[in-house]
Amino acid sequence: MIVFHMSNTLKPGMSFSSDYQNASHLAMPFVQALEQSHDCFAALFLSAKYTWAVLDKFGMNSTFTDYSKWATEGVFEYVRKNEYPECCSRLTGNFFYDGQTNQDDLFDYVWGSCEDPHEKESVKFYAIELDDSHPSKHDMLWFDEAYDLMEDPTAIDKVITIARKYFSGEATEHPIWELLSGRQATVLEERT
């Protein structure tokens, strides 16, 4: 199946599969904390928030230390694991787009707020051969809504409700659909 992927790291001919960025371990402590209790999750969240503040003070933070992102991913994985085990995990799966997704709108939505022009210029769209004829389809706006709420760790029940909407395939008013698959994918060509 031919799908599309937006990246600043891929090259034509590359193959990748589950968790190729090796980032799932950043969310798993949040899954484990939520399995214990909401209070345990909140404690881990606040600890991560403090760590972020320390790293920020010394100019050492990055996307991979974004505690809100990984806490949100942890909640989504907790919901998927317990209520939608048949769905592909966001932590180990890869995100793709079909030919109906407007690439300009998608780029503006995902990278529009990026202040580094070199980083923005490095992002390309690629045609991908995906070894999966039925990837799951989800509205990415649910994750973003949950991420915005996650700044308040007491909003955990709202984030859980949103994760259920995501995995059930429910759409927001103006959905942006992403395809999720953990199967092998090969970069065919750049489609910038």
PDB file of C-alpha atoms in Angstrom, residues 54-190:
ATOM      1  CA  VAL A  54      16.017  22.286  35.460  1.00  0.00           C
ATOM      2  CA  LEU A  55      16.985  21.253  31.916  1.00  0.00           C
ATOM      3  CA  ASP A  56      15.377  24.410  30.526  1.00  0.00           C
ATOM      4  CA  LYS A  57      17.328  26.610  32.916  1.00  0.00           C
ATOM      5  CA  PHE A  58      20.563  25.222  31.499  1.00  0.00           C
ATOM      6  CA  GLY A  59      19.412  25.151  27.862  1.00  0.00           C
ATOM      7  CA  MET A  60      19.349  21.356  27.706  1.00  0.00           C
ATOM      8  CA  ASN A  61      15.694  20.583  26.983  1.00  0.00           C
ATOM      9  CA  SER A  62      14.385  19.302  23.654  1.00  0.00           C
ATOM     10  CA  THR A  63      11.334  17.630  22.141  1.00  0.00           C
ATOM     11  CA  PHE A  64      12.456  14.333  23.606  1.00  0.00           C
ATOM     12  CA  THR A  65      12.291  15.742  27.135  1.00  0.00           C
ATOM     13  CA  ASP A  66       8.788  17.235  26.726  1.00  0.00           C
ATOM     14  CA  TYR A  67       7.113  15.772  29.815  1.00  0.00           C
ATOM     15  CA  SER A  68       3.593  16.725  28.650  1.00  0.00           C
ATOM     16  CA  LYS A  69       4.030  14.865  25.364  1.00  0.00           C
ATOM     17  CA  TRP A  70       5.288  11.699  27.003  1.00  0.00           C
ATOM     18  CA  ALA A  71       2.685  11.850  29.765  1.00  0.00           C
ATOM     19  CA  THR A  72      -0.037  12.199  27.111  1.00  0.00           C
ATOM     20  CA  GLU A  73       1.454   9.302  25.151  1.00  0.00           C
ATOM     21  CA  GLY A  74       1.488   7.317  28.393  1.00  0.00           C
ATOM     22  CA  VAL A  75      -2.219   7.909  28.977  1.00  0.00           C
ATOM     23  CA  PHE A  76      -3.031   6.978  25.381  1.00  0.00           C
ATOM     24  CA  GLU A  77      -0.998   3.777  25.684  1.00  0.00           C
ATOM     25  CA  TYR A  78      -2.692   2.929  28.979  1.00  0.00           C
ATOM     26  CA  VAL A  79      -6.122   3.285  27.329  1.00  0.00           C
ATOM     27  CA  ARG A  80      -5.037   1.363  24.220  1.00  0.00           C
ATOM     28  CA  LYS A  81      -3.507  -1.459  26.231  1.00  0.00           C
ATOM     29  CA  ASN A  82      -6.529  -1.862  28.518  1.00  0.00           C
ATOM     30  CA  GLU A  83      -9.469  -1.023  26.248  1.00  0.00           C
ATOM     31  CA  TYR A  84      -8.308  -1.259  22.605  1.00  0.00           C
ATOM     32  CA  PRO A  85      -5.611  -3.969  22.575  1.00  0.00           C
ATOM     33  CA  GLU A  86      -6.366  -4.735  18.919  1.00  0.00           C
ATOM     34  CA  CYS A  87      -5.177  -1.221  17.931  1.00  0.00           C
ATOM     35  CA  CYS A  88      -1.594  -0.442  17.004  1.00  0.00           C
ATOM     36  CA  SER A  89       0.334   1.360  19.731  1.00  0.00           C
ATOM     37  CA  ARG A  90       1.265   4.985  19.107  1.00  0.00           C
ATOM     38  CA  LEU A  91       4.516   4.218  20.927  1.00  0.00           C
ATOM     39  CA  THR A  92       5.738   1.522  18.581  1.00  0.00           C
ATOM     40  CA  GLY A  93       3.760   2.292  15.433  1.00  0.00           C
ATOM     41  CA  ASN A  94       4.563   4.815  12.747  1.00  0.00           C
ATOM     42  CA  PHE A  95       2.351   7.576  11.417  1.00  0.00           C
ATOM     43  CA  PHE A  96       1.416   7.921   7.778  1.00  0.00           C
ATOM     44  CA  TYR A  97      -1.071   9.898   5.688  1.00  0.00           C
ATOM     45  CA  ASP A  98      -3.169   8.884   2.732  1.00  0.00           C
ATOM     46  CA  GLY A  99      -3.378  10.709  -0.591  1.00  0.00           C
ATOM     47  CA  GLN A 100      -6.456  12.641   0.542  1.00  0.00           C
ATOM     48  CA  THR A 101      -4.556  14.547   3.244  1.00  0.00           C
ATOM     49  CA  ASN A 102      -3.605  18.040   2.066  1.00  0.00           C
ATOM     50  CA  GLN A 103       0.169  18.151   2.513  1.00  0.00           C
ATOM     51  CA  ASP A 104       0.378  21.957   2.766  1.00  0.00           C
ATOM     52  CA  ASP A 105      -2.239  22.052   5.517  1.00  0.00           C
ATOM     53  CA  LEU A 106      -0.579  19.152   7.337  1.00  0.00           C
ATOM     54  CA  PHE A 107       2.863  20.787   7.145  1.00  0.00           C
ATOM     55  CA  ASP A 108       1.479  24.110   8.423  1.00  0.00           C
ATOM     56  CA  TYR A 109      -0.338  22.370  11.264  1.00  0.00           C
ATOM     57  CA  VAL A 110       2.647  20.287  12.398  1.00  0.00           C
ATOM     58  CA  TRP A 111       5.602  22.561  11.570  1.00  0.00           C
ATOM     59  CA  GLY A 112       3.973  26.007  11.245  1.00  0.00           C
ATOM     60  CA  SER A 113       5.056  27.162  14.702  1.00  0.00           C
ATOM     61  CA  CYS A 114       8.659  25.968  14.298  1.00  0.00           C
ATOM     62  CA  GLU A 115      10.919  29.010  14.583  1.00  0.00           C
ATOM     63  CA  ASP A 116      14.035  27.400  13.078  1.00  0.00           C
ATOM     64  CA  PRO A 117      13.892  27.937   9.288  1.00  0.00           C
ATOM     65  CA  HIS A 118      16.614  25.325   8.658  1.00  0.00           C
ATOM     66  CA  GLU A 119      14.662  22.683  10.544  1.00  0.00           C
ATOM     67  CA  LYS A 120      11.479  23.551   8.620  1.00  0.00           C
ATOM     68  CA  GLU A 121      13.313  23.365   5.293  1.00  0.00           C
ATOM     69  CA  SER A 122      14.689  19.926   6.155  1.00  0.00           C
ATOM     70  CA  VAL A 123      11.190  18.406   6.426  1.00  0.00           C
ATOM     71  CA  LYS A 124      10.115  16.498   3.320  1.00  0.00           C
ATOM     72  CA  PHE A 125       7.143  14.384   2.294  1.00  0.00           C
ATOM     73  CA  TYR A 126       7.904  10.864   1.119  1.00  0.00           C
ATOM     74  CA  ALA A 127       5.955   8.212  -0.705  1.00  0.00           C
ATOM     75  CA  ILE A 128       6.146   5.036   1.383  1.00  0.00           C
ATOM     76  CA  GLU A 129       5.482   1.401   0.551  1.00  0.00           C
ATOM     77  CA  LEU A 130       3.716   0.106   3.646  1.00  0.00           C
ATOM     78  CA  ASP A 131       3.404  -3.640   4.205  1.00  0.00           C
ATOM     79  CA  ASP A 132      -0.043  -3.223   5.731  1.00  0.00           C
ATOM     80  CA  SER A 133      -3.240  -3.141   3.695  1.00  0.00           C
ATOM     81  CA  HIS A 134      -5.362  -2.048   6.692  1.00  0.00           C
ATOM     82  CA  PRO A 135      -3.528   0.454   8.918  1.00  0.00           C
ATOM     83  CA  SER A 136      -5.682   1.976  11.652  1.00  0.00           C
ATOM     84  CA  LYS A 137      -7.062   5.455  11.011  1.00  0.00           C
ATOM     85  CA  HIS A 138      -7.294   8.076  13.751  1.00  0.00           C
ATOM     86  CA  ASP A 139      -7.951  11.807  14.020  1.00  0.00           C
ATOM     87  CA  MET A 140      -4.662  13.342  15.174  1.00  0.00           C
ATOM     88  CA  LEU A 141      -6.477  16.376  16.602  1.00  0.00           C
ATOM     89  CA  TRP A 142      -7.636  14.276  19.579  1.00  0.00           C
ATOM     90  CA  PHE A 143      -4.028  13.786  20.652  1.00  0.00           C
ATOM     91  CA  ASP A 144      -3.342  17.502  20.355  1.00  0.00           C
ATOM     92  CA  GLU A 145      -6.408  18.340  22.441  1.00  0.00           C
ATOM     93  CA  ALA A 146      -5.282  15.869  25.105  1.00  0.00           C
ATOM     94  CA  TYR A 147      -1.743  17.273  25.023  1.00  0.00           C
ATOM     95  CA  ASP A 148      -3.097  20.781  25.675  1.00  0.00           C
ATOM     96  CA  LEU A 149      -5.076  19.513  28.674  1.00  0.00           C
ATOM     97  CA  MET A 150      -2.158  17.525  30.098  1.00  0.00           C
ATOM     98  CA  GLU A 151      -0.467  20.596  31.514  1.00  0.00           C
ATOM     99  CA  ASP A 152      -2.910  20.115  34.381  1.00  0.00           C
ATOM    100  CA  PRO A 153      -2.327  16.632  35.843  1.00  0.00           C
ATOM    101  CA  THR A 154      -5.760  16.755  37.478  1.00  0.00           C
ATOM    102  CA  ALA A 155      -7.274  16.623  33.968  1.00  0.00           C
ATOM    103  CA  ILE A 156      -6.318  12.944  33.666  1.00  0.00           C
ATOM    104  CA  ASP A 157      -9.938  11.762  33.395  1.00  0.00           C
ATOM    105  CA  LYS A 158     -10.564  14.176  30.502  1.00  0.00           C
ATOM    106  CA  VAL A 159      -7.405  12.955  28.755  1.00  0.00           C
ATOM    107  CA  ILE A 160      -8.533   9.338  29.203  1.00  0.00           C
ATOM    108  CA  THR A 161     -11.900  10.219  27.602  1.00  0.00           C
ATOM    109  CA  ILE A 162     -10.134  11.833  24.654  1.00  0.00           C
ATOM    110  CA  ALA A 163      -7.851   8.808  24.221  1.00  0.00           C
ATOM    111  CA  ARG A 164     -10.977   6.634  23.974  1.00  0.00           C
ATOM    112  CA  LYS A 165     -12.322   8.878  21.207  1.00  0.00           C
ATOM    113  CA  TYR A 166      -9.004   8.597  19.362  1.00  0.00           C
ATOM    114  CA  PHE A 167      -8.797   4.795  19.477  1.00  0.00           C
ATOM    115  CA  SER A 168     -12.496   4.314  18.712  1.00  0.00           C
ATOM    116  CA  GLY A 169     -12.018   6.233  15.442  1.00  0.00           C
ATOM    117  CA  GLU A 170     -14.252   9.144  16.405  1.00  0.00           C
ATOM    118  CA  ALA A 171     -13.666  12.375  14.458  1.00  0.00           C
ATOM    119  CA  THR A 172     -13.372  15.959  15.631  1.00  0.00           C
ATOM    120  CA  GLU A 173     -15.280  18.677  13.755  1.00  0.00           C
ATOM    121  CA  HIS A 174     -12.408  19.127  11.232  1.00  0.00           C
ATOM    122  CA  PRO A 175     -10.357  15.916  11.468  1.00  0.00           C
ATOM    123  CA  ILE A 176      -6.810  15.437  10.285  1.00  0.00           C
ATOM    124  CA  TRP A 177      -6.537  11.710   9.687  1.00  0.00           C
ATOM    125  CA  GLU A 178      -3.368   9.787  10.384  1.00  0.00           C
ATOM    126  CA  LEU A 179      -2.730   6.160   9.561  1.00  0.00           C
ATOM    127  CA  LEU A 180      -0.986   4.121  12.237  1.00  0.00           C
ATOM    128  CA  SER A 181       0.895   0.898  11.579  1.00  0.00           C
ATOM    129  CA  GLY A 182       3.682  -1.115  13.158  1.00  0.00           C
ATOM    130  CA  ARG A 183       4.451  -2.975   9.933  1.00  0.00           C
ATOM    131  CA  GLN A 184       7.522  -2.656   7.713  1.00  0.00           C
ATOM    132  CA  ALA A 185       7.719   0.515   5.598  1.00  0.00           C
ATOM    133  CA  THR A 186      10.134   1.474   2.811  1.00  0.00           C
ATOM    134  CA  VAL A 187      10.749   4.997   1.547  1.00  0.00           C
ATOM    135  CA  LEU A 188      10.139   5.082  -2.217  1.00  0.00           C
ATOM    136  CA  GLU A 189      10.764   8.701  -3.159  1.00  0.00           C
ATOM    137  CA  GLU A 190      10.614  12.284  -2.014  1.00  0.00           C
TER     138      GLU A 190
END
